[in-house]
Amino acid sequence: MHNVARAQGYAVSTVRSNIIHNQFEKGFERSGTPNANKNPSKTVTSRKLDCPFRLYATKYAKSTTWTLKVKNPEHSHDSTENIMAHPAFSKFNEQETSQIAQMFESLLMPRQSQAQLFSQRESDRPLIHQDIYNQVRKVKKGKLKGRRPIDFHIDTLKEENFVLSSERDAEGDITSLFFTHPVAIKLLHGFPHVILMYCISKTNNYKIPLFHIVGFSSTNKTTYGAICLMKNETEPSYTWELNQRIEKFLNNTNLVPPPVIVIDRYLALKNSLKKLFPDSKVVFKGDDQSVEKEIKNEAKKIFEDIGEDLFQRSMAEITPIIQHFQDVLTGKVPIDQIPKSQEDYQYFEHPLECKNICGRPPGAKNKNEKKNKREPSRFEII
């Protein structure tokens, strides 16, 4: 039946069946009426075109053959020449289903799985990319074994010997989760001087904040520290997490508070860190302020006690040095044109020798410049 329909450019599917009496009502893939769009704000499509074709297949108990009866031979659509238009011809068999599950366990991407399956399939069986994603989704759902994704995640962390702590509400839902690995704790013991803290909220299905703690090695490489799932990014939430999770984590692992903590422009996190780690220096990362403005802000705190006039005279003397310093870092002044005898060379001698720290990351302020040029932020100069 399927081979005959395929030769005519159609695909047969089961509309309804009665297994007890061995009766099947067959129709084409485009039979039936489209479902009503319950959300008018979204544009939805359907393959159903209300095709009237019907075919009944019956096998009686005392017979070894099937009886076919065509109820309506008409179609409401034309036949197709490309079999890729019929998903019924691209279904996976048991061997391919098992192979996709093994590829998923090996962390292969769906496009890599598609290339391997395509080389093993017959030429008359199409392979649709979306079918692989759908099968991977079924594999993920099977691994949950009825558990919620967050509970499956916690069980996996326990199996991998992660150090974790969680908080649940009255209904049993997890409101906070903190976890790290023993190897990460050793790395933080070896490099406790600078810690980077940042929060992202669009990398999971629930859109909840994901708080990261990252360390820096002596080779200027980042090392994983810990991860914490939070309720929200408000100051009370940060304060509670820092007190209940971070402080206990530092005490239980004998870690000293980091001298320097680098964060994004999260004022709520900054205020919470000042309460918990008053002796640590909190530095903003990747801000858009120029070097001159940052230095002026720091210098003003020093000179505010000795008078505004002295502060203005001091800034008038240091402004040319700051400008020269910016020109060198942004490439406006070639390095070979800087005389060694110049008085202000001492201010940018070290950054020139450490280009990996003072490099020019992607993202230009001026659209006319190349993308690898922009004013360095304060954190990039340190």
GROMACS .gro file of N, CA and C in nm, residues 44 92 99 250 365:
model
   15
   44VAL      N    1   0.066   3.035   1.262
   44VAL     CA    2   0.085   2.890   1.260
   44VAL      C    3   0.043   2.837   1.124
   92PHE      N    4   1.261   0.693   1.147
   92PHE     CA    5   1.378   0.616   1.188
   92PHE      C    6   1.336   0.474   1.226
   99GLN      N    7   2.117   0.437   1.742
   99GLN     CA    8   2.239   0.506   1.702
   99GLN      C    9   2.234   0.654   1.740
  250LEU      N   10   3.309   2.951   5.148
  250LEU     CA   11   3.446   2.994   5.180
  250LEU      C   12   3.491   2.938   5.314
  365LYS      N   13   3.384   5.151   1.901
  365LYS     CA   14   3.291   5.260   1.929
  365LYS      C   15   3.261   5.338   1.802
   0.00000   0.00000   0.00000
